[in-house]
PDB file of C-alpha atoms in Angstrom:
ATOM      1  CA  MET A 757      22.869   5.623 -34.171  1.00  0.00           C
ATOM      2  CA  ASN A 758      19.245   4.348 -33.748  1.00  0.00           C
ATOM      3  CA  LYS A 759      16.359   6.479 -34.807  1.00  0.00           C
ATOM      4  CA  VAL A 760      12.867   5.365 -33.578  1.00  0.00           C
ATOM      5  CA  LEU A 761       9.576   6.111 -35.229  1.00  0.00           C
ATOM      6  CA  ILE A 762       6.720   6.000 -32.510  1.00  0.00           C
ATOM      7  CA  VAL A 763       3.129   5.759 -34.053  1.00  0.00           C
ATOM      8  CA  ASP A 764       0.254   6.133 -31.517  1.00  0.00           C
ATOM      9  CA  ASP A 765      -2.623   8.324 -31.581  1.00  0.00           C
ATOM     10  CA  SER A 766      -2.065   9.068 -27.894  1.00  0.00           C
ATOM     11  CA  ALA A 767       0.566  11.822 -27.441  1.00  0.00           C
ATOM     12  CA  THR A 768       0.856  10.809 -23.827  1.00  0.00           C
ATOM     13  CA  MET A 769       1.464   7.055 -24.934  1.00  0.00           C
ATOM     14  CA  ARG A 770       4.092   8.432 -27.285  1.00  0.00           C
ATOM     15  CA  LYS A 771       5.653  10.392 -24.507  1.00  0.00           C
ATOM     16  CA  ILE A 772       5.467   7.313 -22.114  1.00  0.00           C
ATOM     17  CA  ILE A 773       7.160   5.076 -24.652  1.00  0.00           C
ATOM     18  CA  THR A 774      10.111   7.589 -25.151  1.00  0.00           C
ATOM     19  CA  ARG A 775      10.620   7.694 -21.560  1.00  0.00           C
ATOM     20  CA  VAL A 776      10.554   4.051 -21.170  1.00  0.00           C
ATOM     21  CA  LEU A 777      13.206   3.768 -23.873  1.00  0.00           C
ATOM     22  CA  ARG A 778      15.273   5.915 -21.907  1.00  0.00           C
ATOM     23  CA  GLN A 779      14.696   4.265 -18.744  1.00  0.00           C
ATOM     24  CA  ALA A 780      15.580   0.909 -20.332  1.00  0.00           C
ATOM     25  CA  GLU A 781      18.871   2.336 -21.487  1.00  0.00           C
ATOM     26  CA  ILE A 782      17.977   1.320 -25.049  1.00  0.00           C
ATOM     27  CA  PRO A 783      20.379   2.883 -27.260  1.00  0.00           C
ATOM     28  CA  VAL A 784      18.055   5.167 -29.197  1.00  0.00           C
ATOM     29  CA  ASN A 785      19.649   8.716 -30.410  1.00  0.00           C
ATOM     30  CA  ALA A 786      16.502  10.118 -31.940  1.00  0.00           C
ATOM     31  CA  VAL A 787      12.836   9.542 -31.704  1.00  0.00           C
ATOM     32  CA  VAL A 788      10.275  10.571 -34.501  1.00  0.00           C
ATOM     33  CA  GLU A 789       6.433  10.662 -33.586  1.00  0.00           C
ATOM     34  CA  ALA A 790       3.307  10.106 -35.551  1.00  0.00           C
ATOM     35  CA  GLY A 791      -0.309  10.234 -34.658  1.00  0.00           C
ATOM     36  CA  ASN A 792      -1.554   7.369 -37.183  1.00  0.00           C
ATOM     37  CA  GLY A 793      -0.567   5.188 -39.908  1.00  0.00           C
ATOM     38  CA  VAL A 794      -0.939   8.062 -42.603  1.00  0.00           C
ATOM     39  CA  GLU A 795       1.415  10.322 -40.652  1.00  0.00           C
ATOM     40  CA  GLY A 796       3.751   7.338 -40.049  1.00  0.00           C
ATOM     41  CA  LEU A 797       4.011   6.817 -43.770  1.00  0.00           C
ATOM     42  CA  ALA A 798       4.887  10.598 -44.472  1.00  0.00           C
ATOM     43  CA  LYS A 799       7.543  10.420 -41.775  1.00  0.00           C
ATOM     44  CA  LEU A 800       9.170   7.347 -43.351  1.00  0.00           C
ATOM     45  CA  GLN A 801       9.340   9.449 -46.551  1.00  0.00           C
ATOM     46  CA  SER A 802      10.701  12.608 -45.078  1.00  0.00           C
ATOM     47  CA  GLU A 803      12.992  10.815 -42.707  1.00  0.00           C
ATOM     48  CA  PRO A 804      14.449   7.649 -44.554  1.00  0.00           C
ATOM     49  CA  ASP A 805      17.035   6.937 -42.013  1.00  0.00           C
ATOM     50  CA  ILE A 806      14.550   5.547 -39.337  1.00  0.00           C
ATOM     51  CA  ASP A 807      15.676   2.181 -37.901  1.00  0.00           C
ATOM     52  CA  LEU A 808      12.816   0.858 -36.322  1.00  0.00           C
ATOM     53  CA  ILE A 809       9.141   1.533 -35.852  1.00  0.00           C
ATOM     54  CA  LEU A 810       7.048   1.100 -32.472  1.00  0.00           C
ATOM     55  CA  SER A 811       3.380   1.193 -33.735  1.00  0.00           C
ATOM     56  CA  ASP A 812       0.045   1.132 -31.713  1.00  0.00           C
ATOM     57  CA  VAL A 813      -2.633  -1.160 -33.310  1.00  0.00           C
ATOM     58  CA  ASN A 814      -6.020   0.397 -32.706  1.00  0.00           C
ATOM     59  CA  MET A 815      -5.760   4.141 -34.385  1.00  0.00           C
ATOM     60  CA  PRO A 816      -7.943   6.342 -36.215  1.00  0.00           C
ATOM     61  CA  GLU A 817      -7.326   7.235 -39.901  1.00  0.00           C
ATOM     62  CA  MET A 818      -5.122   4.155 -40.654  1.00  0.00           C
ATOM     63  CA  ASN A 819      -4.771   1.404 -37.916  1.00  0.00           C
ATOM     64  CA  GLY A 820      -1.656  -0.366 -37.169  1.00  0.00           C
ATOM     65  CA  VAL A 821      -2.641  -3.289 -39.440  1.00  0.00           C
ATOM     66  CA  ASP A 822      -2.991  -1.254 -42.579  1.00  0.00           C
ATOM     67  CA  PHE A 823       0.073   0.652 -41.482  1.00  0.00           C
ATOM     68  CA  VAL A 824       2.049  -2.490 -41.343  1.00  0.00           C
ATOM     69  CA  LYS A 825       0.548  -3.692 -44.617  1.00  0.00           C
ATOM     70  CA  ALA A 826       1.544  -0.255 -46.345  1.00  0.00           C
ATOM     71  CA  VAL A 827       4.981  -0.238 -45.056  1.00  0.00           C
ATOM     72  CA  ARG A 828       5.685  -4.016 -46.135  1.00  0.00           C
ATOM     73  CA  THR A 829       4.626  -3.271 -49.689  1.00  0.00           C
ATOM     74  CA  SER A 830       6.914  -0.158 -49.990  1.00  0.00           C
ATOM     75  CA  HIS A 831       9.828  -1.445 -51.964  1.00  0.00           C
ATOM     76  CA  ASP A 832      12.503  -0.010 -49.549  1.00  0.00           C
ATOM     77  CA  LYS A 833      10.869  -0.680 -46.158  1.00  0.00           C
ATOM     78  CA  GLU A 834       9.996  -4.397 -46.474  1.00  0.00           C
ATOM     79  CA  LYS A 835      12.863  -5.452 -43.882  1.00  0.00           C
ATOM     80  CA  LEU A 836      12.471  -2.391 -41.488  1.00  0.00           C
ATOM     81  CA  PRO A 837      11.678  -3.756 -38.153  1.00  0.00           C
ATOM     82  CA  MET A 838       8.107  -3.160 -36.812  1.00  0.00           C
ATOM     83  CA  ILE A 839       7.200  -3.656 -33.330  1.00  0.00           C
ATOM     84  CA  MET A 840       3.425  -3.543 -32.358  1.00  0.00           C
ATOM     85  CA  VAL A 841       2.265  -2.080 -29.179  1.00  0.00           C
ATOM     86  CA  THR A 842      -1.262  -2.757 -27.917  1.00  0.00           C
ATOM     87  CA  THR A 843      -3.460  -3.655 -25.157  1.00  0.00           C
ATOM     88  CA  GLU A 844      -4.131  -7.104 -24.070  1.00  0.00           C
ATOM     89  CA  GLY A 845      -7.510  -6.969 -25.726  1.00  0.00           C
ATOM     90  CA  GLY A 846      -6.143  -6.007 -29.055  1.00  0.00           C
ATOM     91  CA  GLU A 847      -4.694  -9.560 -29.660  1.00  0.00           C
ATOM     92  CA  ALA A 848      -6.726 -10.272 -32.880  1.00  0.00           C
ATOM     93  CA  MET A 849      -5.459  -7.232 -34.671  1.00  0.00           C
ATOM     94  CA  MET A 850      -2.068  -7.894 -33.342  1.00  0.00           C
ATOM     95  CA  LYS A 851      -2.005 -11.404 -34.896  1.00  0.00           C
ATOM     96  CA  SER A 852      -3.026  -9.690 -38.309  1.00  0.00           C
ATOM     97  CA  ALA A 853      -0.211  -7.332 -37.917  1.00  0.00           C
ATOM     98  CA  LEU A 854       2.186 -10.152 -37.522  1.00  0.00           C
ATOM     99  CA  ASP A 855       0.830 -12.042 -40.299  1.00  0.00           C
ATOM    100  CA  LEU A 856       1.289  -9.163 -42.561  1.00  0.00           C
ATOM    101  CA  GLY A 857       4.904  -8.871 -41.617  1.00  0.00           C
ATOM    102  CA  ALA A 858       5.448  -7.009 -38.171  1.00  0.00           C
ATOM    103  CA  ASN A 859       8.312  -8.501 -36.164  1.00  0.00           C
ATOM    104  CA  GLY A 860       6.933  -8.599 -32.678  1.00  0.00           C
ATOM    105  CA  TYR A 861       4.810  -6.993 -30.169  1.00  0.00           C
ATOM    106  CA  VAL A 862       4.467  -5.629 -26.716  1.00  0.00           C
ATOM    107  CA  THR A 863       1.312  -5.454 -24.755  1.00  0.00           C
ATOM    108  CA  LYS A 864       0.202  -2.651 -22.624  1.00  0.00           C
ATOM    109  CA  PRO A 865       0.783  -2.338 -19.585  1.00  0.00           C
ATOM    110  CA  PHE A 866       4.578  -2.902 -20.263  1.00  0.00           C
ATOM    111  CA  THR A 867       7.731  -2.446 -18.334  1.00  0.00           C
ATOM    112  CA  PRO A 868      10.984  -1.192 -19.503  1.00  0.00           C
ATOM    113  CA  GLU A 869      12.320  -4.729 -19.456  1.00  0.00           C
ATOM    114  CA  SER A 870       9.553  -5.887 -21.797  1.00  0.00           C
ATOM    115  CA  ILE A 871      10.271  -3.236 -24.065  1.00  0.00           C
ATOM    116  CA  ARG A 872      13.871  -4.061 -24.143  1.00  0.00           C
ATOM    117  CA  ARG A 873      13.333  -7.681 -24.769  1.00  0.00           C
ATOM    118  CA  ALA A 874      11.197  -6.620 -27.791  1.00  0.00           C
ATOM    119  CA  LEU A 875      13.691  -4.379 -29.318  1.00  0.00           C
ATOM    120  CA  GLU A 876      17.295  -5.747 -28.357  1.00  0.00           C
ATOM    121  CA  ALA A 877      17.454  -7.947 -31.433  1.00  0.00           C
ATOM    122  CA  TYR A 878      16.905  -4.908 -33.677  1.00  0.00           C
ATOM    123  CA  LEU A 879      18.891  -1.997 -32.243  1.00  0.00           C
ATOM    124  CA  GLY A 880      22.620  -2.275 -32.005  1.00  0.00           C
TER     125      GLY A 880
ATOM    126  CA  MET B 982     -22.615  -6.473  -1.002  1.00  0.00           C
ATOM    127  CA  ALA B 983     -20.788  -9.566  -2.476  1.00  0.00           C
ATOM    128  CA  GLU B 984     -17.120  -9.675  -2.700  1.00  0.00           C
ATOM    129  CA  SER B 985     -16.973 -12.521  -5.038  1.00  0.00           C
ATOM    130  CA  ALA B 986     -19.184 -15.133  -7.017  1.00  0.00           C
ATOM    131  CA  ALA B 987     -18.838 -18.527  -8.183  1.00  0.00           C
ATOM    132  CA  PRO B 988     -17.548 -18.602 -11.711  1.00  0.00           C
ATOM    133  CA  SER B 989     -20.392 -18.917 -14.348  1.00  0.00           C
ATOM    134  CA  ALA B 990     -20.601 -22.082 -16.493  1.00  0.00           C
ATOM    135  CA  ALA B 991     -18.305 -22.403 -19.655  1.00  0.00           C
ATOM    136  CA  GLY B 992     -19.869 -20.252 -22.411  1.00  0.00           C
ATOM    137  CA  ALA B 993     -22.192 -18.574 -20.197  1.00  0.00           C
ATOM    138  CA  LEU B 994     -22.113 -14.675 -19.814  1.00  0.00           C
ATOM    139  CA  PRO B 995     -19.955 -13.646 -16.865  1.00  0.00           C
ATOM    140  CA  SER B 996     -21.856 -12.416 -13.941  1.00  0.00           C
ATOM    141  CA  ASP B 997     -21.448  -8.680 -12.818  1.00  0.00           C
ATOM    142  CA  ALA B 998     -19.378  -9.784  -9.822  1.00  0.00           C
ATOM    143  CA  GLU B 999     -17.139 -12.003 -12.179  1.00  0.00           C
ATOM    144  CA  LEU B1000     -16.448  -9.017 -14.366  1.00  0.00           C
ATOM    145  CA  LEU B1001     -15.791  -6.692 -11.320  1.00  0.00           C
ATOM    146  CA  GLY B1002     -13.144  -9.309 -10.191  1.00  0.00           C
ATOM    147  CA  HIS B1003     -11.523  -9.185 -13.498  1.00  0.00           C
ATOM    148  CA  LEU B1004     -11.473  -5.390 -13.377  1.00  0.00           C
ATOM    149  CA  GLU B1005      -9.853  -5.724 -10.044  1.00  0.00           C
ATOM    150  CA  ARG B1006      -7.013  -7.765 -11.157  1.00  0.00           C
ATOM    151  CA  ALA B1007      -6.563  -5.510 -14.134  1.00  0.00           C
ATOM    152  CA  VAL B1008      -6.095  -2.477 -11.661  1.00  0.00           C
ATOM    153  CA  ASP B1009      -3.663  -4.418  -9.808  1.00  0.00           C
ATOM    154  CA  GLU B1010      -1.601  -5.266 -12.839  1.00  0.00           C
ATOM    155  CA  VAL B1011      -1.906  -2.146 -14.681  1.00  0.00           C
ATOM    156  CA  PHE B1012      -0.969   0.086 -11.572  1.00  0.00           C
ATOM    157  CA  ALA B1013       1.832  -2.135 -10.487  1.00  0.00           C
ATOM    158  CA  THR B1014       3.491  -2.159 -13.849  1.00  0.00           C
ATOM    159  CA  MET B1015       2.988   1.299 -15.043  1.00  0.00           C
ATOM    160  CA  ILE B1016       1.585   3.732 -12.600  1.00  0.00           C
ATOM    161  CA  GLY B1017       2.529   3.050  -9.070  1.00  0.00           C
ATOM    162  CA  THR B1018       0.607   1.521  -6.104  1.00  0.00           C
ATOM    163  CA  CYS B1019      -2.822   2.225  -5.298  1.00  0.00           C
ATOM    164  CA  GLU B1020      -5.000   0.851  -2.326  1.00  0.00           C
ATOM    165  CA  ARG B1021      -8.302  -0.481  -2.718  1.00  0.00           C
ATOM    166  CA  ARG B1022     -10.777   1.207  -0.513  1.00  0.00           C
ATOM    167  CA  ALA B1023     -14.112  -0.107  -1.376  1.00  0.00           C
ATOM    168  CA  ARG B1024     -15.902  -2.440  -3.742  1.00  0.00           C
ATOM    169  CA  VAL B1025     -19.585  -1.733  -4.343  1.00  0.00           C
ATOM    170  CA  ASP B1026     -21.344  -4.535  -6.128  1.00  0.00           C
ATOM    171  CA  GLY B1027     -24.558  -3.335  -8.030  1.00  0.00           C
ATOM    172  CA  GLY B1028     -26.077   0.114  -7.955  1.00  0.00           C
ATOM    173  CA  GLU B1029     -25.625   1.170  -4.450  1.00  0.00           C
ATOM    174  CA  LEU B1030     -23.717   4.275  -5.173  1.00  0.00           C
ATOM    175  CA  ILE B1031     -25.409   7.594  -4.808  1.00  0.00           C
ATOM    176  CA  GLU B1032     -24.581  10.664  -6.801  1.00  0.00           C
ATOM    177  CA  ARG B1033     -25.258  14.336  -6.161  1.00  0.00           C
ATOM    178  CA  SER B1034     -24.215  17.357  -8.105  1.00  0.00           C
ATOM    179  CA  ASN B1035     -21.901  19.818  -6.375  1.00  0.00           C
ATOM    180  CA  GLY B1036     -21.186  22.407  -9.064  1.00  0.00           C
ATOM    181  CA  ALA B1037     -18.535  21.215 -11.372  1.00  0.00           C
ATOM    182  CA  GLU B1038     -17.894  18.073  -9.321  1.00  0.00           C
ATOM    183  CA  LEU B1039     -19.980  15.186  -8.530  1.00  0.00           C
ATOM    184  CA  GLU B1040     -20.112  13.738  -5.123  1.00  0.00           C
ATOM    185  CA  LEU B1041     -20.192   9.940  -4.917  1.00  0.00           C
ATOM    186  CA  LEU B1042     -21.613   8.701  -1.622  1.00  0.00           C
ATOM    187  CA  LEU B1043     -20.078   5.214  -0.785  1.00  0.00           C
ATOM    188  CA  ASP B1044     -21.398   2.587   1.560  1.00  0.00           C
ATOM    189  CA  GLY B1045     -20.740   3.773   5.042  1.00  0.00           C
ATOM    190  CA  GLY B1046     -20.932   7.395   4.377  1.00  0.00           C
ATOM    191  CA  ALA B1047     -17.468   8.010   2.623  1.00  0.00           C
ATOM    192  CA  LEU B1048     -17.498  10.647   0.026  1.00  0.00           C
ATOM    193  CA  LEU B1049     -15.557  10.707  -3.343  1.00  0.00           C
ATOM    194  CA  ARG B1050     -15.533  13.941  -5.353  1.00  0.00           C
ATOM    195  CA  VAL B1051     -14.926  13.705  -9.086  1.00  0.00           C
ATOM    196  CA  ASP B1052     -15.209  16.158 -11.948  1.00  0.00           C
ATOM    197  CA  ARG B1053     -14.117  14.114 -15.188  1.00  0.00           C
ATOM    198  CA  GLU B1054     -14.224  10.451 -16.227  1.00  0.00           C
ATOM    199  CA  ALA B1055     -12.576   8.386 -18.843  1.00  0.00           C
ATOM    200  CA  VAL B1056     -14.597   6.013 -20.590  1.00  0.00           C
ATOM    201  CA  VAL B1057     -14.072   3.068 -22.913  1.00  0.00           C
ATOM    202  CA  GLU B1058     -17.056   1.213 -24.225  1.00  0.00           C
ATOM    203  CA  PHE B1059     -17.111  -2.387 -25.260  1.00  0.00           C
ATOM    204  CA  ARG B1060     -19.293  -4.262 -27.554  1.00  0.00           C
ATOM    205  CA  GLY B1061     -20.133  -7.875 -28.377  1.00  0.00           C
ATOM    206  CA  ALA B1062     -22.113 -10.591 -26.856  1.00  0.00           C
ATOM    207  CA  LEU B1063     -22.649  -8.181 -23.953  1.00  0.00           C
ATOM    208  CA  ASP B1064     -22.220  -4.303 -24.243  1.00  0.00           C
ATOM    209  CA  GLY B1065     -20.901  -2.096 -21.535  1.00  0.00           C
ATOM    210  CA  ARG B1066     -18.313   0.374 -20.484  1.00  0.00           C
ATOM    211  CA  VAL B1067     -15.508   0.953 -18.157  1.00  0.00           C
ATOM    212  CA  ALA B1068     -15.142   4.587 -16.535  1.00  0.00           C
ATOM    213  CA  ILE B1069     -12.405   5.927 -14.481  1.00  0.00           C
ATOM    214  CA  ARG B1070     -13.678   8.642 -12.253  1.00  0.00           C
ATOM    215  CA  ALA B1071     -11.545  11.335 -10.602  1.00  0.00           C
ATOM    216  CA  ASN B1072     -10.927  14.792  -9.628  1.00  0.00           C
ATOM    217  CA  ALA B1073      -7.993  16.889 -10.991  1.00  0.00           C
ATOM    218  CA  ALA B1074      -5.554  16.164  -8.045  1.00  0.00           C
ATOM    219  CA  CYS B1075      -6.167  12.371  -8.364  1.00  0.00           C
ATOM    220  CA  ALA B1076      -5.897  12.389 -12.055  1.00  0.00           C
ATOM    221  CA  THR B1077      -2.850  14.454 -12.181  1.00  0.00           C
ATOM    222  CA  ALA B1078      -1.167  11.788  -9.626  1.00  0.00           C
ATOM    223  CA  ILE B1079      -2.168   8.961 -11.976  1.00  0.00           C
ATOM    224  CA  ALA B1080      -0.770  11.117 -14.943  1.00  0.00           C
ATOM    225  CA  ARG B1081       2.600  11.630 -13.155  1.00  0.00           C
ATOM    226  CA  GLY B1082       2.883   7.874 -12.478  1.00  0.00           C
ATOM    227  CA  LEU B1083       2.008   6.862 -15.904  1.00  0.00           C
ATOM    228  CA  LEU B1084       4.521   9.400 -17.422  1.00  0.00           C
ATOM    229  CA  MET B1085       7.104   9.123 -14.784  1.00  0.00           C
ATOM    230  CA  SER B1086       6.941  12.743 -14.188  1.00  0.00           C
ATOM    231  CA  GLU B1087       8.528  14.700 -11.444  1.00  0.00           C
ATOM    232  CA  GLU B1088       6.345  16.945  -9.122  1.00  0.00           C
ATOM    233  CA  GLU B1089       8.155  19.988 -10.509  1.00  0.00           C
ATOM    234  CA  GLU B1090       7.286  19.002 -13.970  1.00  0.00           C
ATOM    235  CA  SER B1091       4.149  20.873 -14.926  1.00  0.00           C
ATOM    236  CA  LEU B1092       1.519  18.816 -16.806  1.00  0.00           C
ATOM    237  CA  ALA B1093      -1.020  20.186 -19.294  1.00  0.00           C
ATOM    238  CA  LEU B1094      -4.752  19.293 -18.771  1.00  0.00           C
ATOM    239  CA  GLU B1095      -4.566  17.376 -21.996  1.00  0.00           C
ATOM    240  CA  ASP B1096      -1.601  15.290 -20.699  1.00  0.00           C
ATOM    241  CA  VAL B1097      -3.666  14.602 -17.574  1.00  0.00           C
ATOM    242  CA  ASN B1098      -6.805  13.588 -19.519  1.00  0.00           C
ATOM    243  CA  ASP B1099      -4.728  11.734 -22.025  1.00  0.00           C
ATOM    244  CA  ALA B1100      -3.120   9.574 -19.201  1.00  0.00           C
ATOM    245  CA  LEU B1101      -6.505   8.964 -17.702  1.00  0.00           C
ATOM    246  CA  LYS B1102      -7.722   7.684 -21.184  1.00  0.00           C
ATOM    247  CA  GLU B1103      -4.714   5.468 -21.661  1.00  0.00           C
ATOM    248  CA  CYS B1104      -5.431   3.893 -18.125  1.00  0.00           C
ATOM    249  CA  ALA B1105      -9.010   3.192 -19.148  1.00  0.00           C
ATOM    250  CA  ASN B1106      -7.844   1.739 -22.215  1.00  0.00           C
ATOM    251  CA  MET B1107      -5.427  -0.674 -20.427  1.00  0.00           C
ATOM    252  CA  LEU B1108      -8.072  -1.696 -17.909  1.00  0.00           C
ATOM    253  CA  THR B1109     -10.658  -2.408 -20.583  1.00  0.00           C
ATOM    254  CA  GLY B1110      -8.244  -4.367 -22.763  1.00  0.00           C
ATOM    255  CA  TRP B1111      -7.422  -6.479 -19.824  1.00  0.00           C
ATOM    256  CA  LEU B1112     -11.098  -7.023 -19.216  1.00  0.00           C
ATOM    257  CA  LYS B1113     -11.618  -8.068 -22.960  1.00  0.00           C
ATOM    258  CA  SER B1114      -8.884 -10.255 -23.019  1.00  0.00           C
ATOM    259  CA  LYS B1115      -9.423 -12.138 -19.832  1.00  0.00           C
ATOM    260  CA  ALA B1116     -13.244 -11.926 -19.659  1.00  0.00           C
ATOM    261  CA  LEU B1117     -14.822 -11.186 -22.831  1.00  0.00           C
ATOM    262  CA  ASP B1118     -12.989 -12.485 -25.733  1.00  0.00           C
ATOM    263  CA  PRO B1119     -13.497 -16.161 -24.741  1.00  0.00           C
ATOM    264  CA  LEU B1120     -17.080 -15.360 -25.558  1.00  0.00           C
ATOM    265  CA  GLY B1121     -16.700 -14.406 -29.091  1.00  0.00           C
ATOM    266  CA  ALA B1122     -15.636 -11.061 -30.869  1.00  0.00           C
ATOM    267  CA  PHE B1123     -15.822  -7.986 -28.894  1.00  0.00           C
ATOM    268  CA  SER B1124     -14.793  -4.377 -29.996  1.00  0.00           C
ATOM    269  CA  MET B1125     -13.505  -1.594 -27.832  1.00  0.00           C
ATOM    270  CA  SER B1126     -14.075   2.053 -28.472  1.00  0.00           C
ATOM    271  CA  VAL B1127     -11.275   4.895 -28.537  1.00  0.00           C
ATOM    272  CA  PRO B1128     -11.175   6.153 -25.076  1.00  0.00           C
ATOM    273  CA  PHE B1129     -12.836   9.366 -24.333  1.00  0.00           C
ATOM    274  CA  ILE B1130     -13.398  11.925 -21.659  1.00  0.00           C
ATOM    275  CA  LYS B1131     -16.398  13.431 -20.261  1.00  0.00           C
ATOM    276  CA  ASP B1132     -15.660  16.226 -17.959  1.00  0.00           C
ATOM    277  CA  ALA B1133     -19.127  17.497 -17.126  1.00  0.00           C
ATOM    278  CA  PRO B1134     -21.413  16.034 -14.382  1.00  0.00           C
ATOM    279  CA  ARG B1135     -23.492  13.277 -15.977  1.00  0.00           C
ATOM    280  CA  GLU B1136     -26.940  12.241 -15.267  1.00  0.00           C
ATOM    281  CA  LEU B1137     -27.107   8.435 -16.182  1.00  0.00           C
ATOM    282  CA  VAL B1138     -30.226   6.490 -16.080  1.00  0.00           C
ATOM    283  CA  GLY B1139     -29.520   3.153 -14.143  1.00  0.00           C
ATOM    284  CA  ALA B1140     -26.749   2.347 -12.149  1.00  0.00           C
ATOM    285  CA  PRO B1141     -23.259   0.869 -12.524  1.00  0.00           C
ATOM    286  CA  ALA B1142     -22.850  -3.020 -12.393  1.00  0.00           C
ATOM    287  CA  GLY B1143     -19.996  -2.479  -9.897  1.00  0.00           C
ATOM    288  CA  THR B1144     -17.710   0.175  -8.390  1.00  0.00           C
ATOM    289  CA  LEU B1145     -14.246  -0.142  -7.225  1.00  0.00           C
ATOM    290  CA  VAL B1146     -12.704   2.661  -5.293  1.00  0.00           C
ATOM    291  CA  TYR B1147      -8.919   3.242  -4.728  1.00  0.00           C
ATOM    292  CA  SER B1148      -6.809   5.675  -3.069  1.00  0.00           C
ATOM    293  CA  THR B1149      -3.572   7.012  -4.446  1.00  0.00           C
ATOM    294  CA  ARG B1150      -1.055   9.770  -3.360  1.00  0.00           C
ATOM    295  CA  GLY B1151      -3.653  12.244  -5.083  1.00  0.00           C
ATOM    296  CA  GLY B1152      -6.616  11.113  -3.399  1.00  0.00           C
ATOM    297  CA  GLU B1153      -9.232   8.541  -4.311  1.00  0.00           C
ATOM    298  CA  PHE B1154     -10.851   7.654  -7.492  1.00  0.00           C
ATOM    299  CA  ALA B1155     -13.481   5.192  -8.812  1.00  0.00           C
ATOM    300  CA  ILE B1156     -13.559   2.675 -11.563  1.00  0.00           C
ATOM    301  CA  GLU B1157     -17.190   1.905 -12.677  1.00  0.00           C
ATOM    302  CA  LEU B1158     -18.219  -1.094 -14.673  1.00  0.00           C
ATOM    303  CA  TRP B1159     -21.641  -0.348 -16.624  1.00  0.00           C
ATOM    304  CA  ARG B1160     -23.334  -3.220 -18.282  1.00  0.00           C
ATOM    305  CA  ARG B1161     -26.053  -2.794 -20.830  1.00  0.00           C
ATOM    306  CA  PRO B1162     -29.426  -4.531 -19.453  1.00  0.00           C
ATOM    307  CA  PRO B1163     -30.171  -7.473 -21.660  1.00  0.00           C
ATOM    308  CA  SER B1164     -33.625  -5.745 -22.366  1.00  0.00           C
ATOM    309  CA  GLN B1165     -32.118  -2.679 -23.686  1.00  0.00           C
ATOM    310  CA  ASN B1166     -30.341  -1.969 -27.077  1.00  0.00           C
ATOM    311  CA  GLN B1167     -27.831   0.665 -25.759  1.00  0.00           C
ATOM    312  CA  LEU B1168     -26.691   2.133 -22.732  1.00  0.00           C
ATOM    313  CA  VAL B1169     -29.208   4.719 -21.843  1.00  0.00           C
ATOM    314  CA  GLU B1170     -27.500   8.074 -20.922  1.00  0.00           C
ATOM    315  CA  SER B1171     -28.950  11.623 -20.903  1.00  0.00           C
ATOM    316  CA  ARG B1172     -26.485  14.153 -22.140  1.00  0.00           C
TER     317      ARG B1172
END
């Protein structure tokens, strides 16, 4: 069973990613949503069985870079797969996220195939 | 009305025509990948677009007399070696068609106004991100604003650096590129 946490300040983008996961036939059984890094950390506390995080980079409250940092310094989440999702123009922040321990990234616009390629190593 | 321009020298700020060319490629990429086909109907270089208010909508008079009605715009601003903004302007039917494409939504599924506007914002975000990556980042550090919606008719001082007009199954929409004149510190707008 795979449970994915989608962190994005756009409810529409969270919906799009959820639909693309389904369209790409990625084996995801449950999706949990959060609107920023702070909410994402709360979801990780309340739902400890999350298997993978897909996170936006440019968000209010706590951006994706700070979110990666917070997750990676958490004693039981240091190995939780984190894939960043960002626009083409967010590459500098994305590089920071990767340096801090994110496992990969997908740039918007994305296809079901590009999402599948980014996630396939982490979801059984 | 110029369709293209010679590339600027390395390190020089890109011309309006070059930026508009990047924006055209961004539209091709973003729509083909995530939204669906759209057909370019017009490219207006410079401030040749004329607006007039018509109640809740604005009418954009295009070259040749064509008319485009819009009632909202999704905007992303960028700042760096040059400042400006990208705005997608559409009416309800066209914005809904764009949202349906992005959300992979069937006709029978109703979409809330928030979903439609959110989709338009995402579209503006992806287009500006593309522009930033391909045309602006090589010039130095640039930042992008969070996308926002303006749904009231506006009165802008000045004129867009360029406008692209496209048609979808929901109607026509415009993508404008605004660029801060070098002599001004910020985009001048009366709200």
